[in-house]
Short mmCIF file of C-alpha atoms and ligand atoms in Angstrom, two decimals:
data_model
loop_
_atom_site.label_atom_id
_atom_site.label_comp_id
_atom_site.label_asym_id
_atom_site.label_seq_id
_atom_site.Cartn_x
_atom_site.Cartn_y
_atom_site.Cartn_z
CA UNK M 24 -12.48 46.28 9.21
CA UNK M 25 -14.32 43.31 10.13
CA UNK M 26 -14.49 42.56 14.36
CA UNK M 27 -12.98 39.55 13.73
CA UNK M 28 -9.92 41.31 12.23
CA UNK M 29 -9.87 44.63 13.95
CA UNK M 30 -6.39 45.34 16.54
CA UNK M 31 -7.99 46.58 18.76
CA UNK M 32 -10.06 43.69 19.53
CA UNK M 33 -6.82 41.65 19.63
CA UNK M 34 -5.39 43.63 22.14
CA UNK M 35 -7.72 43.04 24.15
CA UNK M 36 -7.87 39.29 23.82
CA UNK M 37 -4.42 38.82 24.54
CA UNK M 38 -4.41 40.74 27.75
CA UNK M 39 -7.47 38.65 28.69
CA UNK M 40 -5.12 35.42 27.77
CA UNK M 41 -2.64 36.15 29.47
CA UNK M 42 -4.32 37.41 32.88
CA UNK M 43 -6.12 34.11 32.72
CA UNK M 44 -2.81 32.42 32.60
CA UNK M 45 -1.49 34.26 35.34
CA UNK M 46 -4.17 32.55 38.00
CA UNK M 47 -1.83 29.47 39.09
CA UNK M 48 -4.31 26.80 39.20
CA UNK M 49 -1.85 23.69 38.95
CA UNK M 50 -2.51 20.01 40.07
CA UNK M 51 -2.47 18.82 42.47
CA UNK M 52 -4.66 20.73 44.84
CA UNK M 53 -5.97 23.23 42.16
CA UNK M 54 -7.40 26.05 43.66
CA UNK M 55 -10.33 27.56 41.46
CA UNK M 56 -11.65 30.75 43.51
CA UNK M 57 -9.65 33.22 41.69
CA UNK M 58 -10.19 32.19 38.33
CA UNK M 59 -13.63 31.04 38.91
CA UNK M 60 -14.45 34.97 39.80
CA UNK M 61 -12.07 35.71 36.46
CA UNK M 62 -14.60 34.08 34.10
CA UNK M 63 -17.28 35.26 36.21
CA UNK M 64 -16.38 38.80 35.56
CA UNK M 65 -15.92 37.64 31.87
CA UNK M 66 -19.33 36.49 31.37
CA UNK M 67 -20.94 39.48 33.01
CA UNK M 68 -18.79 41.62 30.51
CA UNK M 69 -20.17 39.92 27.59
CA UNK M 70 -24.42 39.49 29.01
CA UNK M 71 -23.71 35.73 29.27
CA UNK M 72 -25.65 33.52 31.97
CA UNK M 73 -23.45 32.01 34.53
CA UNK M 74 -23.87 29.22 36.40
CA UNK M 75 -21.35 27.70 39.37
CA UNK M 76 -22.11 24.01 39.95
CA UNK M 77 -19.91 22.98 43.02
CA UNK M 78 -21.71 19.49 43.08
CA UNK M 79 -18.26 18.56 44.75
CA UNK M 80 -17.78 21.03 47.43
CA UNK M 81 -14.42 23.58 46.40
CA UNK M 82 -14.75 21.46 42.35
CA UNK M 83 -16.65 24.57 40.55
CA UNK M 84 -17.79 23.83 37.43
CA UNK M 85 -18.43 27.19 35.06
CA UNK M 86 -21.13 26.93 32.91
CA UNK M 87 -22.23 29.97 30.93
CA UNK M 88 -25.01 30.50 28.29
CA UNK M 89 -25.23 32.02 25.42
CA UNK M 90 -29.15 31.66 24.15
CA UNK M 91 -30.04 30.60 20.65
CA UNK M 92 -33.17 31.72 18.50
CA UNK M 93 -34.19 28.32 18.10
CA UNK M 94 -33.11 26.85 21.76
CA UNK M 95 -35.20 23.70 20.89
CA UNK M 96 -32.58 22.76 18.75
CA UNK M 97 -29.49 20.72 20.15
CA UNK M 98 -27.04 23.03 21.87
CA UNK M 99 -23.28 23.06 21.36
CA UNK M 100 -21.01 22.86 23.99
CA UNK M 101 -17.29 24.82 23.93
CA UNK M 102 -15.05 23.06 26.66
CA UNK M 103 -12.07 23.59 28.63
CA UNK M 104 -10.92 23.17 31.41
CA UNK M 105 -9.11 25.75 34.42
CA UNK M 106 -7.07 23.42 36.07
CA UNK M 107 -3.34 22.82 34.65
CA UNK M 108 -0.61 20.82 35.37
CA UNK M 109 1.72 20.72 38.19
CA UNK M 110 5.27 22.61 36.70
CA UNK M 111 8.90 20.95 37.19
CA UNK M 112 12.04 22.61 36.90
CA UNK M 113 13.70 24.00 34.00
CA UNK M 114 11.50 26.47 32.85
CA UNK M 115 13.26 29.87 31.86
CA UNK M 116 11.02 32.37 33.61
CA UNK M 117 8.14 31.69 36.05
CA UNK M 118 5.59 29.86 34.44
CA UNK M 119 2.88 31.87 35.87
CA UNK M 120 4.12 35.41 35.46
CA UNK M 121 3.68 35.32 31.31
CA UNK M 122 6.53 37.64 31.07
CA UNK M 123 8.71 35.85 28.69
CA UNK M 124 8.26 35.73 24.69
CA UNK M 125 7.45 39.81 23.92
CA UNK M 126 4.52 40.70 21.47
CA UNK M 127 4.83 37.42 19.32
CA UNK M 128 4.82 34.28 21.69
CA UNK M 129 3.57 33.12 25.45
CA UNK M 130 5.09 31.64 27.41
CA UNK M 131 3.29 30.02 30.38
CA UNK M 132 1.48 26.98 31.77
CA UNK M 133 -1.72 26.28 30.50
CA UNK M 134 -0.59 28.81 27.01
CA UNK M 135 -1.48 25.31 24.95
CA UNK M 136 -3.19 23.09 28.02
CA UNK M 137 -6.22 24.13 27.36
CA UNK M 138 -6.48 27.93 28.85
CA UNK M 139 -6.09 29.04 25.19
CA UNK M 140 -9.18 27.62 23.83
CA UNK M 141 -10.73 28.53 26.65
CA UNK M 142 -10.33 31.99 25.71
CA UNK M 143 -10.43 31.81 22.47
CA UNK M 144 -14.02 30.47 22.69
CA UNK M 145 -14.93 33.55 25.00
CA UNK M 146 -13.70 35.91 22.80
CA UNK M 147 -15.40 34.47 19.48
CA UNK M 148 -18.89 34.85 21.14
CA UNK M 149 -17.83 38.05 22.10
CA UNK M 150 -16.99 39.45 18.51
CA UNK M 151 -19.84 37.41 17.11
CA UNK M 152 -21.83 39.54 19.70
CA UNK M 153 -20.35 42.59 18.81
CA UNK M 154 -21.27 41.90 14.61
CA UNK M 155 -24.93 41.48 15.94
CA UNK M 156 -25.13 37.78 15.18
CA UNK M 157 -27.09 35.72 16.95
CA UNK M 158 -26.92 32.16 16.39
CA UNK M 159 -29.57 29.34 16.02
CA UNK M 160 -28.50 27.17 18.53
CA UNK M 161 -28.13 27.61 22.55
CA UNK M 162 -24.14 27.51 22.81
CA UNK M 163 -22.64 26.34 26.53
CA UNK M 164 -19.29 27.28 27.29
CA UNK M 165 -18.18 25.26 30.50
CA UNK M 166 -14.66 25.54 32.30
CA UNK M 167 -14.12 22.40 33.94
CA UNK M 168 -12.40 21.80 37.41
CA UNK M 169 -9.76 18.45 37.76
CA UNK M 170 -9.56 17.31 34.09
CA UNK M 171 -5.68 17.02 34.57
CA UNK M 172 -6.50 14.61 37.18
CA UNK M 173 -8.97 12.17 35.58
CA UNK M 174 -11.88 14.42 36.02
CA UNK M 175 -14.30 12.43 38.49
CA UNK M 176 -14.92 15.39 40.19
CA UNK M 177 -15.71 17.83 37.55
CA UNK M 178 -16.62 16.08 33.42
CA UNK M 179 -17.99 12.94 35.31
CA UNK M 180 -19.58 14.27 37.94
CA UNK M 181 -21.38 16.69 35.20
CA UNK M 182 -22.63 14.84 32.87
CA UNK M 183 -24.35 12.41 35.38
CA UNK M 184 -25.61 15.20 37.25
CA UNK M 185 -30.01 16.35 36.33
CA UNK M 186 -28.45 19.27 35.31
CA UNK M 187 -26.86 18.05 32.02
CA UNK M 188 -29.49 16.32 30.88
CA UNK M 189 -31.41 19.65 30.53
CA UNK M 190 -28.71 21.08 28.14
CA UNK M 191 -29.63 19.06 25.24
CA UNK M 192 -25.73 19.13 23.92
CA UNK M 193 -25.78 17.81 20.02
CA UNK M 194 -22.21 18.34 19.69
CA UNK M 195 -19.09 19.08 22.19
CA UNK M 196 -16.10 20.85 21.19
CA UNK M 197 -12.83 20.52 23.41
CA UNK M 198 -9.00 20.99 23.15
CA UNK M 199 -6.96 18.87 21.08
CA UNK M 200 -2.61 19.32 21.12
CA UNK M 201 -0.20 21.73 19.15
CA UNK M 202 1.15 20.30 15.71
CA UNK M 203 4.05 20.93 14.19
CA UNK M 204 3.25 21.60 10.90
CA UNK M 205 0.33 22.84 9.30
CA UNK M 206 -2.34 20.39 10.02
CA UNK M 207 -4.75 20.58 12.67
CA UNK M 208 -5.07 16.98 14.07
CA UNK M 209 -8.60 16.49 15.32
CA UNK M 210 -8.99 13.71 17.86
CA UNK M 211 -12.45 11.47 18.30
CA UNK M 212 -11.48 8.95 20.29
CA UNK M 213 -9.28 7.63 23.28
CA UNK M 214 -8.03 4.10 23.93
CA UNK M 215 -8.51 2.41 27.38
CA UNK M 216 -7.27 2.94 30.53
CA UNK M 217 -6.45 -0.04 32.89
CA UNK M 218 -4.72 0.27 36.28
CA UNK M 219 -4.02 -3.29 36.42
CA UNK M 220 -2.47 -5.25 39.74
CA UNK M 221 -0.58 -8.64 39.50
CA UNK M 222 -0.54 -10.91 42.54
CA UNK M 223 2.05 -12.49 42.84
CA UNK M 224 2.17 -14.91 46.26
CA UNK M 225 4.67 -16.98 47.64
CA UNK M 226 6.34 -18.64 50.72
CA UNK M 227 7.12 -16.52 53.77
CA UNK M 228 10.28 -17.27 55.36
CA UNK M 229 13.81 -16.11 56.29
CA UNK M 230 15.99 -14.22 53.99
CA UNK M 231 18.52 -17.35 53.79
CA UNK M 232 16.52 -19.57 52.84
CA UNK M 233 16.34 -20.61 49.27
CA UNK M 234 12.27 -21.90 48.74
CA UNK M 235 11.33 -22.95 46.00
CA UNK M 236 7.65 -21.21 45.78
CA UNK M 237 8.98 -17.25 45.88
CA UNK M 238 7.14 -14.08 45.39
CA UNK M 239 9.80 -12.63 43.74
CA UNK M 240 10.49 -15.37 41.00
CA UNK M 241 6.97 -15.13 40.00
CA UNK M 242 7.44 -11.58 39.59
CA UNK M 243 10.46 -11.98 37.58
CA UNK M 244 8.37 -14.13 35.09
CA UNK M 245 5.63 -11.76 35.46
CA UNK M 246 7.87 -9.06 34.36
CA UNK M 247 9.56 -11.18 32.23
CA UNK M 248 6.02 -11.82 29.87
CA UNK M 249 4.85 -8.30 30.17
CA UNK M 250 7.41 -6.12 29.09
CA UNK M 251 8.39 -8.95 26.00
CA UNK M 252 5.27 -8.00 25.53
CA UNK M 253 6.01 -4.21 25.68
CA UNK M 254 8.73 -4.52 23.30
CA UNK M 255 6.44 -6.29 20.31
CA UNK M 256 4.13 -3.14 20.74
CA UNK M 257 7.45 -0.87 20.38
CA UNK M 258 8.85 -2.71 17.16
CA UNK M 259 5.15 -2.36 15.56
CA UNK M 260 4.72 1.36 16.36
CA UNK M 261 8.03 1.39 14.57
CA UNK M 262 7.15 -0.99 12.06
CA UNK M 263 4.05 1.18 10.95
CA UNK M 264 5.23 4.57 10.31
CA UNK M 265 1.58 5.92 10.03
CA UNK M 266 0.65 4.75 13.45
CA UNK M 267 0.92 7.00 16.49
CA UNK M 268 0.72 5.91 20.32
CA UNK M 269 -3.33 5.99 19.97
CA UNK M 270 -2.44 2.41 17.61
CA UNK M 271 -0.85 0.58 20.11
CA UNK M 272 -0.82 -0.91 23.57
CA UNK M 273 0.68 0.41 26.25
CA UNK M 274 1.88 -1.03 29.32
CA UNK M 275 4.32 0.51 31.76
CA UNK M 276 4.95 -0.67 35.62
CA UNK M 277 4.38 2.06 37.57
CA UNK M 278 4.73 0.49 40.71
CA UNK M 279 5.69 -2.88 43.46
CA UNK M 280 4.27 -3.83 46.15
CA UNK M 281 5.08 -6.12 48.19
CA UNK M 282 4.58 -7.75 52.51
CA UNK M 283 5.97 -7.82 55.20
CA UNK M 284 7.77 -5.17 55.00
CA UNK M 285 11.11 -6.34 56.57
CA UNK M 286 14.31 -6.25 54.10
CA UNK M 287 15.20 -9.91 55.73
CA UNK M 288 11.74 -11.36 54.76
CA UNK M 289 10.83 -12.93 51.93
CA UNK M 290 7.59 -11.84 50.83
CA UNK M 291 3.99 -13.55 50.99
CA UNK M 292 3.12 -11.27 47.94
CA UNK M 293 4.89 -9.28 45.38
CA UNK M 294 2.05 -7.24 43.51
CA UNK M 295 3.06 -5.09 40.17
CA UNK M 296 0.84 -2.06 38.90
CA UNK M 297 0.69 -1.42 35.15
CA UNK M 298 -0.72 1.46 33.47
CA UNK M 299 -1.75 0.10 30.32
CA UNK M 300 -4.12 1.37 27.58
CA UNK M 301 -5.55 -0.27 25.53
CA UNK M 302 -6.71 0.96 21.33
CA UNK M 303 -10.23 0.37 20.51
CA UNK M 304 -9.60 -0.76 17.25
CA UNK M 305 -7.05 -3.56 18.06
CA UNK M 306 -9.09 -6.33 19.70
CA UNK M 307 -12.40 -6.06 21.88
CA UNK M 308 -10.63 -5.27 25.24
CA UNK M 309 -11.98 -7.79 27.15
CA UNK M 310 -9.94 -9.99 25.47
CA UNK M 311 -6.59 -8.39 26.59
CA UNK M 312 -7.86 -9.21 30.03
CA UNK M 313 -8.36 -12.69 29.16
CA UNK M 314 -4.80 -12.44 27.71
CA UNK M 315 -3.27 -11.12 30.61
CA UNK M 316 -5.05 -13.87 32.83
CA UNK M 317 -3.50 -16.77 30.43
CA UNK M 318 0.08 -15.53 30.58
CA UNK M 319 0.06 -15.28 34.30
CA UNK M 320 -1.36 -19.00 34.51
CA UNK M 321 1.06 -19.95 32.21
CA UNK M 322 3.18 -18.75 35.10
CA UNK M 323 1.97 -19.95 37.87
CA UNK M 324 -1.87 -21.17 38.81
CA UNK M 325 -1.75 -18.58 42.40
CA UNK M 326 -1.30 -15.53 40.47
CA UNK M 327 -4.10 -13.40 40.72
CA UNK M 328 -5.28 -10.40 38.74
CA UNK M 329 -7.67 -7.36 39.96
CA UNK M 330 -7.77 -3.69 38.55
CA UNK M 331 -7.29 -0.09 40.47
CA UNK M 332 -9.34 1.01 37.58
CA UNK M 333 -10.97 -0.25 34.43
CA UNK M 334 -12.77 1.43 31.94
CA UNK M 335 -15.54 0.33 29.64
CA UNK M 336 -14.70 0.38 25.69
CA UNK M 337 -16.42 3.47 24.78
CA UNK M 338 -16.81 4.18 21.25
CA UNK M 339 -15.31 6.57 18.86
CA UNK M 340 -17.17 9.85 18.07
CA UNK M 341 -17.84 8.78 14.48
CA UNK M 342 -16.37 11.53 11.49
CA UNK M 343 -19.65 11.51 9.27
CA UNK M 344 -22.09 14.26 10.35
CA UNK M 345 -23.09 17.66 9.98
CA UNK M 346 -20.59 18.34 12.46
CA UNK M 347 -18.03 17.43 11.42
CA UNK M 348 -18.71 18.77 7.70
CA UNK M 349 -18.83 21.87 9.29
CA UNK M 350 -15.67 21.40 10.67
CA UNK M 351 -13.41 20.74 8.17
CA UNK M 352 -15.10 23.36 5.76
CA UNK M 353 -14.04 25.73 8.70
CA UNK M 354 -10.33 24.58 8.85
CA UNK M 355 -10.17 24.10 6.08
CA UNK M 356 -11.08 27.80 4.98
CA UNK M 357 -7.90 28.94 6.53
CA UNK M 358 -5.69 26.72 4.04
CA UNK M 359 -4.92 24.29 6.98
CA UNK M 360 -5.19 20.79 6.27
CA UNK M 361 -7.07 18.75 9.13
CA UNK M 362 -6.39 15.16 10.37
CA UNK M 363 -7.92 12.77 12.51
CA UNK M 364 -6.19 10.73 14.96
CA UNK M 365 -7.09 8.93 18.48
CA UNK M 366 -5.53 10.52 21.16
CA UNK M 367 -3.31 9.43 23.35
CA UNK M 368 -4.05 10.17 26.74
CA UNK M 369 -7.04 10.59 28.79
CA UNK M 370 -9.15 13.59 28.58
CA UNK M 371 -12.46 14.63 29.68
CA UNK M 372 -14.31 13.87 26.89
CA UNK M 373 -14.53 10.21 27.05
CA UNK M 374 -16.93 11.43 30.20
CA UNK M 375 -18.85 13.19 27.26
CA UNK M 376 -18.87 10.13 24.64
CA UNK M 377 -19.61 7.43 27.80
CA UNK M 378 -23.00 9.48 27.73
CA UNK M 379 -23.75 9.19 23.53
CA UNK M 380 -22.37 12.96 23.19
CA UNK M 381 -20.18 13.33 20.23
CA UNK M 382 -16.99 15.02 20.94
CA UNK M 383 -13.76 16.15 19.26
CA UNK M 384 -10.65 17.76 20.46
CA UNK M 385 -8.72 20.32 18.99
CA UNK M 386 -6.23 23.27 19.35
CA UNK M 387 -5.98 25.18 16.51
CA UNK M 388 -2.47 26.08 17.19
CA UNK M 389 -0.01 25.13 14.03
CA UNK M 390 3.88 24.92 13.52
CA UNK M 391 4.11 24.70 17.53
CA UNK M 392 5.53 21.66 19.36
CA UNK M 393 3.11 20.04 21.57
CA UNK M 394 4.10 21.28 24.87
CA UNK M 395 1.12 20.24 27.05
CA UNK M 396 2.38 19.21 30.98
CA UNK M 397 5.98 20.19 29.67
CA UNK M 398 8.53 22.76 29.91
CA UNK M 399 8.28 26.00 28.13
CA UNK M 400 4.98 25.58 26.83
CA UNK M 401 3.61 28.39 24.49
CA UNK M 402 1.75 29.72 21.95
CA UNK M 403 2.71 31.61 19.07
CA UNK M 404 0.08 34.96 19.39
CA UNK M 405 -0.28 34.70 15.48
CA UNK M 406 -1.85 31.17 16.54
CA UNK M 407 -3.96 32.43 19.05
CA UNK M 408 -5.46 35.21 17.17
CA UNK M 409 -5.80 32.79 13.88
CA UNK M 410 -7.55 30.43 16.47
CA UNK M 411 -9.76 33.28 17.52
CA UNK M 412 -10.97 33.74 14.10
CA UNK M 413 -11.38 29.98 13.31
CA UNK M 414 -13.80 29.59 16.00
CA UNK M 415 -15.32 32.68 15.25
CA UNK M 416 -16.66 30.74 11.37
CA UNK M 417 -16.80 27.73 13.40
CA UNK M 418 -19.01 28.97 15.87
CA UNK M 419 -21.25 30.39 13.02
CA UNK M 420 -21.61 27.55 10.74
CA UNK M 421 -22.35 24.99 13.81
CA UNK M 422 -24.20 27.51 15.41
CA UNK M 423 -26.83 27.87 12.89
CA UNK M 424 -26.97 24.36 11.38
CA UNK M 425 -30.40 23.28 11.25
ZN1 ZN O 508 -3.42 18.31 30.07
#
């Protein structure tokens, strides 16, 4: 029996799973010393070189090595990333005790956000090892602090760092989401995130008066434009059945502001926070600002816009290389159909693609809701072995392309 098939090396990868998902290393205020020495021990096990970057001091970033026969060729990079997120009620059993679900499932934060892949990447270098194959290429596999929280401190702070720019990465590999059914949905791209703040001024005075230039009916109109707005975007993600959230723009109010802060006041300034994103493939998204900027002078000539954050379009990882070839002959090999979509949240590899590094995400975990950040999140153990031997081929095939 092949090492890619045999029980025993099973066993021992889903004890390794679930010990990993047993270190509690939820936003916010992820703690990383325990699982940090976890991987540490991991790498030693399997003759792989470790590195700790804490370029942010208590933010470890794991980077281990596994060195190729022709290390002047681009390297691939396998990431994850340790921290998870935070856990609310209504789970059955403690989330971080992986007690519940027997021999066939897992149940436990993290089981499909992303500590799976994570060791599912470990363990295909490790039977790959073990069938004395030793690839072309240098492969990296890096465990990344804070990518549940935007990742500024770990992805960003990487790839800008001298260190990166020595690993010659040609291709990144990350985690993707669960599907339901049978196809693995690989994602290349990411729409835009804007924390966007509306102004809105008026009069100060006394809470009985009744002036005519108010904070709060600018608001109201404010409101009033953006979520019509918000609706149009529902009715066409309903209107187009083959569109996903990745299609269309987002925009939720997320918060109000608003001085003095006396309930018999009426405000000098009402401001409104929207989290919106913002699809690539809609309109150039500088437009959307000029957009924004015209309905709210529609409203009123005093209202101002400014932004809590605002990221740059950053482009697709285009779905025409060797790469990606070698990816769907993979996936492919397993009778699973793959798919590509734009995700639709943030992740750390727009960090990756800001920097010209191609990057897709995916799970291979099939016939599984998508659980990530939710209750009862889990992975069939089928999955994770299955997922195992996918990257095990995968690993191979981009491993040694020339
Ligand atoms: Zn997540």
């Amino acid at each position: 029996m092949s090492v890619h098939m045999n029980r025993d090396n099973d066993v021992f990868a889903i004890n390794n799973f679930r010990s990993y998902l047993r270190i509690n290393t939820a936003q916010p205020g992820a703690q990383y010393g325990p699982c940090v020495d976890f991987l540490e021990f991991h790498a030693r096990q399997l003759r792989l070189r470790l590195e700790k970057l804490e370029i942010v001091s208590g933010k470890i970033i794991v980077l281990m090595k596994w060195l190729g026969t022709e290390p002047d060729l681009p390297a691939i990079l396998l990431n994850s990333h340790m921290d998870v997120t935070r856990v609310f009620d209504e789970w059955d059993n403690d989330p971080y005790s992986v007690v519940r679900g027997g021999e066939d499932r897992v149940y436990a934060r993290g089981a499909q956000d992303s500590k799976c892949v994570g060791m599912q990447y470990l363990e295909a270098v490790r039977r790959l090892k073990l069938a004395n194959k030793r690839l072309k290429r240098t492969i990296y596999i890096t465990f990344m602090p804070d990518a549940e929280i935007g990742g500024l401190d770990g992805m960003y702070k990487f790839v800008h760092s001298p260190h990166f720019a020595k690993l010659n990465i040609g291709y990144a590999l990350d985690a993707g989401m669960a599907t339901p059914d049978d196809d693995i949905t690989v994602f290349f791209g990411e729409r835009c995130f804007w924390n966007v703040r509306i102004h809105c001024p008026g009069d100060l005075g006394d809470g009985s008066l009744i002036l005519a230039n108010s904070a709060g009916e600018k608001m109201t109109r404010v409101l009033k434009k953006f979520f019509t707005f918000r609706l149009e975007e529902m009715q066409k993600l309903k209107d187009n059945p083959e569109w996903t959230l990745a299609n269309v723009v987002t925009m939720n109010l997320t918060k109000i502001e608003g001085g003095p802060d006396l309930n018999n006041m009426l405000k000098s300034e009402f401001v409104l926070i929207f989290d919106c994103r913002i699809p690539l493939e809609r309109q150039n998204i500088e437009d959307f600002h000029t957009t924004m900027v015209q309905w709210c002078r529609d409203i009123s000539g005093d209202i101002r816009i400014d932004y809590l954050a605002k990221e740059q379009q950053v482009p697709h990882t285009q779905l025409n290389d060797k790469y990606w070839r070698a990816i769907k002959y993979e996936v492919r090999g397993f009778d699973l159909e793959i798919h590509s979509e734009v995700f639709p949240g943030r992740t750390d590899r727009r960090h990756l693609r800001e920097i010209g590094v191609p990057v897709v995400g995916f799970s291979p975990i099939i016939r599984t809701l998508p659980l990530l950040h939710d209750s009862d999140e889990h992975i069939d153990i089928e999955n994770f072995l299955q997922g195992i031997r996918i990257y095990y081929f995968l690993l191979s095939r981009m491993g040694n392309l020339p």
